[in-house]
Structures are given as structure tokens and as C-alpha cells.
Short mmCIF file of C-alpha atoms in Angstrom, two decimals:
data_model
loop_
_atom_site.label_atom_id
_atom_site.label_comp_id
_atom_site.label_asym_id
_atom_site.label_seq_id
_atom_site.Cartn_x
_atom_site.Cartn_y
_atom_site.Cartn_z
CA UNK A 1 15.10 16.54 40.38
CA UNK A 2 12.07 16.04 42.68
CA UNK A 3 9.39 16.53 39.80
CA UNK A 4 11.22 13.93 37.79
CA UNK A 5 11.30 11.62 40.33
CA UNK A 6 7.57 12.11 41.06
CA UNK A 7 6.82 11.50 37.51
CA UNK A 8 8.72 8.51 37.56
CA UNK A 9 6.92 7.17 40.71
CA UNK A 10 3.47 7.64 39.15
CA UNK A 11 4.44 5.58 36.01
CA UNK A 12 5.47 2.69 37.99
CA UNK A 13 2.49 2.82 39.57
CA UNK A 14 0.66 2.88 36.67
CA UNK A 15 2.57 0.03 35.14
CA UNK A 16 2.02 -1.93 37.93
CA UNK A 17 -1.45 -1.39 38.07
CA UNK A 18 -2.20 -2.19 34.18
CA UNK A 19 0.01 -5.56 34.66
CA UNK A 20 -2.24 -5.97 37.46
CA UNK A 21 -5.50 -5.70 35.28
CA UNK A 22 -4.63 -8.07 32.73
CA UNK A 23 -3.38 -10.68 34.93
CA UNK A 24 -6.84 -10.09 36.39
CA UNK A 25 -9.35 -9.85 33.67
CA UNK A 26 -7.46 -12.17 30.99
CA UNK A 27 -6.52 -11.58 27.99
CA UNK A 28 -7.47 -13.58 24.63
CA UNK A 29 -4.88 -16.47 23.71
CA UNK A 30 -4.48 -16.87 20.08
CA UNK A 31 -2.50 -20.54 20.96
CA UNK A 32 -3.05 -22.45 17.89
CA UNK A 33 -4.83 -19.85 15.64
CA UNK A 34 -3.02 -19.48 12.03
CA UNK A 35 -3.08 -17.08 9.32
CA UNK A 36 -3.57 -18.34 5.41
CA UNK A 37 -2.54 -16.57 2.45
CA UNK A 38 -4.66 -16.76 -0.59
CA UNK A 39 -3.33 -15.97 -4.34
CA UNK A 40 -3.53 -12.18 -5.47
CA UNK A 41 -7.70 -11.59 -5.63
CA UNK A 42 -9.87 -11.06 -8.26
CA UNK A 43 -13.23 -9.24 -8.59
CA UNK A 44 -14.81 -12.40 -8.72
CA UNK A 45 -13.12 -13.93 -5.67
CA UNK A 46 -13.42 -10.76 -3.76
CA UNK A 47 -17.17 -11.32 -3.90
CA UNK A 48 -16.79 -14.83 -2.93
CA UNK A 49 -14.45 -13.69 0.39
CA UNK A 50 -17.14 -11.14 1.33
CA UNK A 51 -19.73 -13.76 0.99
CA UNK A 52 -18.30 -16.72 2.48
CA UNK A 53 -15.81 -15.54 4.61
CA UNK A 54 -15.65 -11.90 6.05
CA UNK A 55 -19.54 -12.55 6.91
CA UNK A 56 -18.33 -15.22 9.13
CA UNK A 57 -17.44 -14.76 12.49
CA UNK A 58 -15.24 -17.71 12.62
CA UNK A 59 -12.88 -15.93 10.72
CA UNK A 60 -11.12 -12.58 10.70
CA UNK A 61 -9.34 -10.56 8.12
CA UNK A 62 -5.63 -10.08 8.71
CA UNK A 63 -4.79 -7.12 6.34
CA UNK A 64 -7.03 -5.46 3.97
CA UNK A 65 -8.51 -7.64 1.31
CA UNK A 66 -7.24 -5.34 -1.76
CA UNK A 67 -7.73 -6.51 -5.53
CA UNK A 68 -5.33 -7.92 -6.97
CA UNK A 69 -3.18 -8.47 -3.88
CA UNK A 70 -3.32 -11.62 -1.65
CA UNK A 71 -5.70 -11.48 1.15
CA UNK A 72 -4.61 -12.92 4.76
CA UNK A 73 -7.10 -14.50 6.83
CA UNK A 74 -6.84 -15.39 10.52
CA UNK A 75 -8.30 -18.89 11.23
CA UNK A 76 -8.98 -21.03 14.95
CA UNK A 77 -7.95 -24.52 14.81
CA UNK A 78 -11.60 -25.77 14.99
CA UNK A 79 -12.23 -23.62 11.58
CA UNK A 80 -9.28 -23.92 9.77
CA UNK A 81 -10.92 -27.25 7.63
CA UNK A 82 -14.08 -25.39 6.94
CA UNK A 83 -11.81 -21.89 5.61
CA UNK A 84 -9.82 -24.18 3.71
CA UNK A 85 -12.40 -25.82 1.64
CA UNK A 86 -13.87 -22.19 1.08
CA UNK A 87 -10.73 -21.04 -0.47
CA UNK A 88 -10.02 -23.78 -2.56
CA UNK A 89 -13.47 -23.73 -4.06
CA UNK A 90 -12.88 -20.05 -4.74
CA UNK A 91 -9.63 -20.97 -6.71
CA UNK A 92 -7.38 -18.92 -4.24
CA UNK A 93 -4.88 -21.52 -3.61
CA UNK A 94 -4.25 -20.83 0.67
CA UNK A 95 -1.05 -21.50 1.51
CA UNK A 96 -0.37 -21.23 5.39
CA UNK A 97 1.63 -17.74 6.28
CA UNK A 98 1.66 -17.90 10.20
CA UNK A 99 1.78 -21.23 12.15
CA UNK A 100 0.94 -19.84 15.78
CA UNK A 101 -0.32 -16.17 15.97
CA UNK A 102 0.01 -16.07 19.75
CA UNK A 103 4.04 -17.00 19.45
CA UNK A 104 3.96 -13.24 17.46
CA UNK A 105 1.74 -11.36 19.72
CA UNK A 106 4.07 -12.56 23.15
CA UNK A 107 7.00 -11.37 21.38
CA UNK A 108 5.46 -7.83 20.54
CA UNK A 109 4.26 -7.73 24.32
CA UNK A 110 7.41 -8.73 25.80
CA UNK A 111 9.50 -6.39 23.66
CA UNK A 112 6.87 -3.32 24.64
CA UNK A 113 7.39 -4.43 28.65
CA UNK A 114 11.33 -4.36 28.18
CA UNK A 115 10.99 -0.99 26.66
CA UNK A 116 8.90 0.11 29.45
CA UNK A 117 11.40 -0.73 32.15
CA UNK A 118 14.07 1.13 30.48
CA UNK A 119 12.17 4.17 30.28
CA UNK A 120 11.37 4.00 34.25
CA UNK A 121 14.57 4.43 34.65
CA UNK A 122 14.95 7.31 32.57
CA UNK A 123 16.91 5.42 29.77
CA UNK A 124 14.19 6.51 26.61
CA UNK A 125 12.41 9.56 26.29
CA UNK A 126 8.94 9.58 27.57
CA UNK A 127 7.23 10.03 24.24
CA UNK A 128 9.04 7.33 22.00
CA UNK A 129 8.70 5.54 18.74
CA UNK A 130 10.39 2.50 19.85
CA UNK A 131 7.43 1.07 21.01
CA UNK A 132 3.24 1.48 20.86
CA UNK A 133 1.98 3.76 23.20
CA UNK A 134 -1.31 2.62 25.22
CA UNK A 135 -4.18 5.21 25.56
CA UNK A 136 -3.26 6.51 28.82
CA UNK A 137 0.39 7.19 27.70
CA UNK A 138 -0.89 8.86 24.54
CA UNK A 139 -3.27 11.11 26.51
CA UNK A 140 -0.64 12.19 28.83
CA UNK A 141 1.26 13.22 26.00
CA UNK A 142 -1.33 15.09 24.26
CA UNK A 143 -1.64 16.79 27.41
CA UNK A 144 2.37 17.68 28.06
CA UNK A 145 2.44 18.60 24.43
CA UNK A 146 -0.59 21.13 24.97
CA UNK A 147 1.61 22.38 28.27
CA UNK A 148 4.82 22.78 26.69
CA UNK A 149 3.99 24.78 23.78
CA UNK A 150 0.87 26.70 24.44
CA UNK A 151 1.61 29.18 21.69
CA UNK A 152 0.76 26.35 18.94
CA UNK A 153 -1.08 23.79 20.58
CA UNK A 154 -4.62 23.03 22.33
CA UNK A 155 -5.98 20.27 23.21
CA UNK A 156 -10.04 19.45 23.14
CA UNK A 157 -12.24 16.86 23.55
CA UNK A 158 -14.65 16.28 20.62
CA UNK A 159 -16.77 13.62 22.66
CA UNK A 160 -16.89 10.50 24.53
CA UNK A 161 -16.90 6.99 23.69
CA UNK A 162 -19.62 4.59 24.72
CA UNK A 163 -17.46 3.93 27.84
CA UNK A 164 -16.85 7.61 28.54
CA UNK A 165 -13.36 8.10 27.50
CA UNK A 166 -12.51 11.11 25.86
CA UNK A 167 -11.82 11.40 21.93
CA UNK A 168 -9.07 13.88 22.51
CA UNK A 169 -8.22 16.04 19.37
CA UNK A 170 -4.91 17.90 19.33
CA UNK A 171 -4.86 21.15 16.83
CA UNK A 172 -1.59 22.77 16.32
CA UNK A 173 -1.68 26.52 14.66
CA UNK A 174 1.12 29.13 14.39
CA UNK A 175 -1.70 31.88 14.21
CA UNK A 176 0.60 33.23 11.22
CA UNK A 177 0.90 32.30 7.19
CA UNK A 178 -1.08 33.15 4.22
CA UNK A 179 -4.60 33.76 4.47
CA UNK A 180 -5.00 30.67 2.22
CA UNK A 181 -3.79 28.54 4.91
CA UNK A 182 -5.14 24.92 4.41
CA UNK A 183 -7.00 22.86 7.30
CA UNK A 184 -5.15 19.69 7.50
CA UNK A 185 -7.17 16.32 9.91
CA UNK A 186 -5.67 13.31 10.80
CA UNK A 187 -7.70 10.51 12.11
CA UNK A 188 -6.00 7.01 13.65
CA UNK A 189 -6.97 3.78 15.45
CA UNK A 190 -10.64 3.88 14.19
CA UNK A 191 -10.05 0.19 13.99
CA UNK A 192 -8.73 -0.50 17.35
CA UNK A 193 -6.16 -3.25 16.63
CA UNK A 194 -4.14 -1.10 14.18
CA UNK A 195 -1.45 0.73 16.47
CA UNK A 196 0.86 1.63 13.86
CA UNK A 197 -2.05 4.55 13.22
CA UNK A 198 -1.39 6.45 16.07
CA UNK A 199 1.94 6.13 15.88
CA UNK A 200 2.40 7.90 12.55
CA UNK A 201 -0.40 10.85 14.30
CA UNK A 202 2.05 11.24 17.28
CA UNK A 203 5.19 11.85 15.14
CA UNK A 204 3.08 14.37 13.22
CA UNK A 205 2.56 15.83 16.53
CA UNK A 206 6.43 15.49 17.32
CA UNK A 207 7.21 17.09 14.12
CA UNK A 208 5.52 20.25 14.62
CA UNK A 209 6.34 20.59 18.17
CA UNK A 210 9.54 19.23 18.98
CA UNK A 211 11.45 19.34 15.91
CA UNK A 212 9.31 22.57 14.77
CA UNK A 213 12.54 24.23 13.45
CA UNK A 214 12.70 21.65 10.37
CA UNK A 215 8.69 22.33 9.80
CA UNK A 216 7.60 25.86 10.71
CA UNK A 217 7.01 26.04 7.04
CA UNK A 218 4.36 23.12 7.35
CA UNK A 219 2.66 25.13 10.38
CA UNK A 220 2.72 28.21 8.41
CA UNK A 221 0.50 27.04 5.15
CA UNK A 222 -1.79 24.57 7.63
CA UNK A 223 -3.97 24.28 10.70
CA UNK A 224 -3.30 20.59 11.80
CA UNK A 225 -6.34 18.54 13.87
CA UNK A 226 -4.70 15.38 14.83
CA UNK A 227 -7.21 12.60 16.60
CA UNK A 228 -4.56 10.23 17.48
CA UNK A 229 -7.26 7.36 19.12
CA UNK A 230 -10.67 7.57 17.48
CA UNK A 231 -11.60 4.49 19.02
CA UNK A 232 -10.55 4.70 22.81
CA UNK A 233 -12.82 1.75 24.03
CA UNK A 234 -11.68 -0.44 21.24
CA UNK A 235 -7.78 0.60 21.56
CA UNK A 236 -7.81 0.17 25.50
CA UNK A 237 -9.50 -3.09 24.91
CA UNK A 238 -7.19 -4.53 22.16
CA UNK A 239 -4.29 -3.57 24.86
CA UNK A 240 -5.90 -5.35 27.68
CA UNK A 241 -7.95 -8.07 26.29
CA UNK A 242 -7.97 -8.88 22.84
CA UNK A 243 -4.82 -7.75 20.90
CA UNK A 244 -7.01 -7.98 17.14
CA UNK A 245 -9.88 -6.24 18.16
CA UNK A 246 -11.39 -3.90 15.54
CA UNK A 247 -14.83 -2.58 16.78
CA UNK A 248 -15.79 -0.32 19.66
CA UNK A 249 -17.43 -1.79 22.71
CA UNK A 250 -21.14 -0.76 22.51
CA UNK A 251 -23.16 -4.09 23.70
CA UNK A 252 -25.38 -5.17 20.59
CA UNK A 253 -29.14 -5.89 21.86
CA UNK A 254 -30.13 -9.57 21.56
CA UNK A 255 -26.08 -10.48 20.76
CA UNK A 256 -23.39 -11.70 23.09
CA UNK A 257 -21.04 -10.29 20.24
CA UNK A 258 -19.99 -6.62 21.43
CA UNK A 259 -19.54 -3.48 19.36
CA UNK A 260 -19.43 -2.35 15.44
CA UNK A 261 -16.90 -1.44 12.91
CA UNK A 262 -17.20 2.48 13.59
CA UNK A 263 -15.41 3.25 10.01
CA UNK A 264 -18.98 1.91 8.40
CA UNK A 265 -20.97 3.79 10.76
CA UNK A 266 -21.08 7.10 9.15
CA UNK A 267 -24.41 8.53 6.86
CA UNK A 268 -23.18 8.24 3.48
CA UNK A 269 -24.99 5.23 1.61
CA UNK A 270 -24.66 3.53 5.01
CA UNK A 271 -28.22 1.70 4.25
CA UNK A 272 -26.30 -0.28 1.09
CA UNK A 273 -23.96 -1.93 3.49
CA UNK A 274 -24.32 -5.90 4.14
CA UNK A 275 -22.69 -6.55 7.09
CA UNK A 276 -25.64 -6.98 9.54
CA UNK A 277 -24.32 -9.69 11.77
CA UNK A 278 -23.35 -8.36 15.01
CA UNK A 279 -20.14 -10.72 15.43
CA UNK A 280 -18.76 -9.78 11.79
CA UNK A 281 -15.98 -7.92 12.56
CA UNK A 282 -17.07 -5.45 9.46
CA UNK A 283 -20.39 -5.14 11.41
CA UNK A 284 -22.39 -2.01 10.31
CA UNK A 285 -24.21 -1.21 13.10
CA UNK A 286 -28.22 -1.36 13.78
CA UNK A 287 -28.39 2.29 12.35
CA UNK A 288 -26.47 5.04 10.73
CA UNK A 289 -24.47 6.54 13.31
CA UNK A 290 -24.96 3.83 15.96
CA UNK A 291 -21.44 4.50 17.20
CA UNK A 292 -21.18 7.84 19.04
CA UNK A 293 -17.34 7.58 18.34
CA UNK A 294 -18.46 7.88 14.58
CA UNK A 295 -20.94 10.37 15.85
CA UNK A 296 -18.75 12.60 17.24
CA UNK A 297 -15.92 12.75 14.10
CA UNK A 298 -18.96 13.73 12.01
CA UNK A 299 -20.32 16.07 14.17
CA UNK A 300 -16.93 18.08 14.02
CA UNK A 301 -16.09 17.73 10.20
CA UNK A 302 -19.38 18.82 9.09
CA UNK A 303 -19.25 22.66 10.48
CA UNK A 304 -15.47 22.72 10.13
CA UNK A 305 -15.40 21.31 6.95
CA UNK A 306 -18.51 23.75 5.15
CA UNK A 307 -16.79 26.44 6.26
CA UNK A 308 -13.73 26.42 4.75
CA UNK A 309 -11.30 25.12 7.48
CA UNK A 310 -10.62 21.44 6.45
CA UNK A 311 -9.42 20.64 3.35
CA UNK A 312 -7.16 17.66 3.70
CA UNK A 313 -8.91 14.65 5.40
CA UNK A 314 -6.76 11.59 6.26
CA UNK A 315 -7.35 8.37 8.20
CA UNK A 316 -4.62 5.76 8.90
CA UNK A 317 -5.10 2.14 8.63
CA UNK A 318 -3.49 -1.22 8.48
CA UNK A 319 -2.64 -2.60 5.95
CA UNK A 320 -1.49 -3.17 2.35
CA UNK A 321 0.74 -0.12 1.53
CA UNK A 322 -2.03 1.85 -0.60
CA UNK A 323 -3.08 5.23 -0.71
CA UNK A 324 -6.67 5.66 -1.22
CA UNK A 325 -9.15 8.68 -2.39
CA UNK A 326 -12.86 8.45 -2.75
CA UNK A 327 -15.20 6.59 -3.62
CA UNK A 328 -16.10 4.04 -1.84
CA UNK A 329 -19.67 3.05 -2.75
CA UNK A 330 -19.66 3.76 -6.50
CA UNK A 331 -17.23 3.30 -9.56
CA UNK A 332 -18.09 6.76 -10.70
CA UNK A 333 -15.10 9.29 -10.13
CA UNK A 334 -15.37 12.62 -7.76
CA UNK A 335 -15.12 16.16 -9.75
CA UNK A 336 -11.59 16.71 -8.88
CA UNK A 337 -10.11 12.76 -9.48
CA UNK A 338 -7.08 14.31 -11.27
CA UNK A 339 -5.97 16.28 -8.66
CA UNK A 340 -6.57 13.44 -6.24
CA UNK A 341 -4.86 11.25 -8.44
CA UNK A 342 -1.82 13.40 -8.69
CA UNK A 343 -1.48 14.58 -5.15
CA UNK A 344 -1.26 11.15 -4.29
CA UNK A 345 0.70 9.48 -6.64
CA UNK A 346 3.08 12.95 -5.59
CA UNK A 347 3.17 11.64 -1.88
CA UNK A 348 3.78 7.92 -2.69
CA UNK A 349 6.90 8.94 -4.31
CA UNK A 350 7.90 11.46 -1.67
CA UNK A 351 7.67 8.29 0.76
CA UNK A 352 9.34 5.95 -1.71
CA UNK A 353 12.47 8.46 -1.85
CA UNK A 354 12.96 7.57 1.76
CA UNK A 355 13.77 3.95 1.92
CA UNK A 356 12.03 2.41 -1.16
CA UNK A 357 8.73 1.77 0.02
CA UNK A 358 6.16 1.38 -2.56
CA UNK A 359 2.64 2.17 -2.18
CA UNK A 360 -0.01 2.02 -4.83
CA UNK A 361 -2.32 4.82 -5.44
CA UNK A 362 -6.13 4.13 -6.38
CA UNK A 363 -9.71 4.84 -5.40
CA UNK A 364 -11.11 2.91 -2.74
CA UNK A 365 -13.77 0.88 -4.82
CA UNK A 366 -11.04 -0.52 -7.11
CA UNK A 367 -9.25 -1.79 -4.16
CA UNK A 368 -11.91 -2.99 -1.73
CA UNK A 369 -15.32 -4.31 -2.03
CA UNK A 370 -17.87 -1.20 -1.36
CA UNK A 371 -17.45 -0.25 2.13
CA UNK A 372 -20.10 1.60 2.56
CA UNK A 373 -20.22 4.29 5.69
CA UNK A 374 -16.53 4.82 5.63
CA UNK A 375 -15.61 8.01 7.25
CA UNK A 376 -13.58 9.24 3.91
CA UNK A 377 -16.42 8.90 2.02
CA UNK A 378 -18.38 11.22 4.64
CA UNK A 379 -15.60 13.61 4.78
CA UNK A 380 -15.46 13.94 1.31
CA UNK A 381 -19.48 14.06 0.26
CA UNK A 382 -21.17 15.45 3.49
CA UNK A 383 -18.59 17.71 4.97
CA UNK A 384 -17.09 18.85 1.73
CA UNK A 385 -13.61 18.20 2.28
CA UNK A 386 -12.27 18.55 -1.21
CA UNK A 387 -9.24 15.93 -0.61
CA UNK A 388 -9.63 12.88 1.37
CA UNK A 389 -7.64 9.97 1.76
CA UNK A 390 -6.95 6.59 3.66
CA UNK A 391 -3.77 5.05 4.48
CA UNK A 392 -3.40 1.67 4.35
CA UNK A 393 -0.03 1.88 6.29
CA UNK A 394 2.87 -1.17 6.34
CA UNK A 395 1.64 -4.36 8.25
CA UNK A 396 4.20 -6.63 9.94
CA UNK A 397 4.13 -9.37 7.34
CA UNK A 398 4.72 -12.64 8.94
CA UNK A 399 5.70 -10.86 12.33
CA UNK A 400 2.77 -9.42 13.43
CA UNK A 401 -0.51 -7.54 12.60
CA UNK A 402 1.23 -4.18 13.13
CA UNK A 403 4.92 -3.61 12.01
CA UNK A 404 7.61 -4.76 14.61
CA UNK A 405 8.85 -2.40 17.06
CA UNK A 406 12.17 -1.79 15.19
CA UNK A 407 9.48 -0.82 11.98
CA UNK A 408 7.84 2.04 14.19
CA UNK A 409 10.34 4.73 13.73
CA UNK A 410 10.98 4.08 9.67
CA UNK A 411 7.33 3.92 9.12
CA UNK A 412 6.37 7.21 10.74
CA UNK A 413 9.48 8.95 9.11
CA UNK A 414 8.62 8.06 5.56
CA UNK A 415 4.73 8.67 6.12
CA UNK A 416 5.82 12.06 7.19
CA UNK A 417 7.42 12.60 4.29
CA UNK A 418 4.35 11.58 2.37
CA UNK A 419 2.36 13.91 4.62
CA UNK A 420 4.52 16.92 3.92
CA UNK A 421 4.01 16.16 0.19
CA UNK A 422 0.05 16.25 0.45
CA UNK A 423 0.02 19.31 2.24
CA UNK A 424 2.07 21.34 -0.19
CA UNK A 425 0.67 20.21 -2.98
CA UNK A 426 -3.31 20.97 -1.28
CA UNK A 427 -1.88 24.35 -0.28
CA UNK A 428 -0.68 25.41 -3.54
CA UNK A 429 -4.13 24.18 -5.22
CA UNK A 430 -5.86 26.25 -2.38
CA UNK A 431 -3.74 29.58 -2.97
CA UNK A 432 -4.54 29.06 -6.76
CA UNK A 433 -8.38 29.32 -6.35
#
């Protein structure tokens, strides 16, 4: 009882400190900012958006621009007329989608605070999928799992962020099972604002520990390497200062704009990237691996991929409800395209069976506009991990950037079924080699 009371006291103090920090340093307001939705994107329109919109720091991307789907673009009041003019010239028929972003961000903050208050008084478990968890809470949870399940869980730091925060990776392994056991790497929150990614990653940990009785087969098939927060500095900043922050927090020489897109920093056709403005959300950085967070991930993947420990790499993004496989830098198919597409389709079917959520399965280039320097292509080409996938998880539609709190649990549960499908498919493929 005393131990529980002390834990509760510590959490009360931490919550007060977090609230004080937010009040002291301020949070970016999106009062009056709007989101406009376009007509479904053709290849020509997608090229136009990248040239005139996504390369302009006055605008932000609300959802990942995907071929044949509408784009959703964030704009401040002063730049609204300019955006609408561009979209109309591209024949994209823009329509207002969200009239005031701040309204929804404030709702999310209040809901999280209310649930936290209940947790302080012991009404909800410490690890929860009823709300999003901040970096400190995720770190504490990983330490707790490692302490409570020492026979299967171990925690390591693959490196530190620019500001010195650890990139904590949890390994889950039973130490038993077939000699053909595969390795699974899950990477979340490489884009800071995409909070549903860590929730999905944490649920995988929960399923393989607290709910292991129902998932023992998947621990016997695979060793799991889970990185819930790949971009710690950006993630913390998105909680304390700017909910829609995407990039890292490394200063850019000669620019007032901070950070780069860590998923454009990898050494895979990096030089072919076009985003050279430090103020743009997709800025690739001044040089390959300029973002230490990306370099740390690469340094972990290369030895573990090449010696056969890793066979499945998944990175979690929002949003779009698409499951993507290589490549992003070329339209040429990878050598195992048939298996990549088949396993992806089977995973999408397993996910849909839970509650009807539909995902498209595609290669990255067919859906996007050449995201050079991304981690998925790097994992496939350089680390030689044979199955790599990008999850564009569901978004909050008109409610928010990520799904509302009430949808976190359904999303993590349906995605777990897809994970199981992919693991089983890759395990069988590996076993038959």
C-alpha cells in the first residue's frame, strides 16, 4: 500500500510539473487555422501540390498525400487566400474540412487531463489505451515491463536524440521456439505528431506480456524489437509546445527554422530528394543522416538485418489507411513483390475482419510522390530486411490529427490482428526457405 501511495505521489508531482512547464513556456495556438480537403489526387495534381504547396512552409499537411485520395491541408488565416488560389488552379476543388483546429486540439488536451486525474486516484491502470501517453509515461512503462517480465523482456538504448533523450527499444523474446524464428522491428513516432503510432506499438508490448497467454505462439515465432518513440525530442515538443510538430529539434545553421524530417534522412537515394528549405515539414536535412535519431536507427538495423536477425520491419504513421511496401524512390518492383503484396493483403483482411476497417495495399511510389531517404526503403535495401511495410494508420477525420481517444483501443486491437497475420506469413516463408 505504501509503495502504491508513493507511486501515486510521484505521478501527482510529475503531472503538476508538466502542467507548470506548459503554462511557463506556452503552446502554439491554432486558433482560426483551417483544414481544406481537395478532390482525389491525380499524379499531375500530386506533382503540383509538391511543387506549390508542400514546399511552402506557410502550409502543413494534415494527412499524407496519397494518389487517388483527397489531400487535407492546414493553413493559417493569413495564407488561406493563397492556398485556395493554388488549389483552384490545380483543379482540386478545395472545400473547408475543419474550420478551427484549436477547438479540436483543446478538446483532446482536456480529455487527456480528465483521464489522468482519474488515474491519479487509481481508477484506471497505469498503462492505458484510453488516452495517449507522453514520453515520460512511455519510458516508465518500458522500464516497468522490463522489470516485471525479466525472462522475456529487456530494455536497451540504441542511442540518444539531439537533445539527449534516449531512444529506448524493448526486446521481447522467449528464447525458445523454432530455429527459423524471425525478427520483427516496429518503429513508431518517427514523425512526432503521430501519437497513435506509439499506442499501437505499446499494445504489441502489452499483448506479448500481460496478455501472453493468448499470444505465446507469436513470441515463439519471433523476437520482437519495439521502438515506441523514434523521435523523442519532436515527440516531447508536440506535447508541450506544438501538437502538429513533425520534425526533429536540431537547429539549422543560418535558419530560424528547427529540425528536419527524420524519415527523409536515411542513406537511400537521399541526394535525389527535393526538399531543401529548412522551414518545410518534409525538409530532408543538410546532408544524409544529419538527424542523429535516424543514424541511430540505421546503425541498429544494419548489423541485425545483414546477419539474419530481422525479417520484418514496420514503421507506423498517420494517416490514410494504407499499407505500403517498397519502393519509394522508383517504380521498379522489389524482387519479392509477390510475397510483399500477398502478405500485405492478408494482413489488411485480418484487420478488416475485426470491425470492417478497410486498408489499401500498395507500393510507396504508387501512393506517394517519391519520399526519398525513408527508413522503409533503407531497411529493405541497405539492412536487407526482406519484408518492410509502412502503416498509414487511421486519422481522426473531422475530429483531430490522430484518432479521438475513444478510437485508440479499437485501432490498436484491429492493428494487432494485422501484425499477427504478417508475422505468421513471414515466419512460414522463412521456415520454408
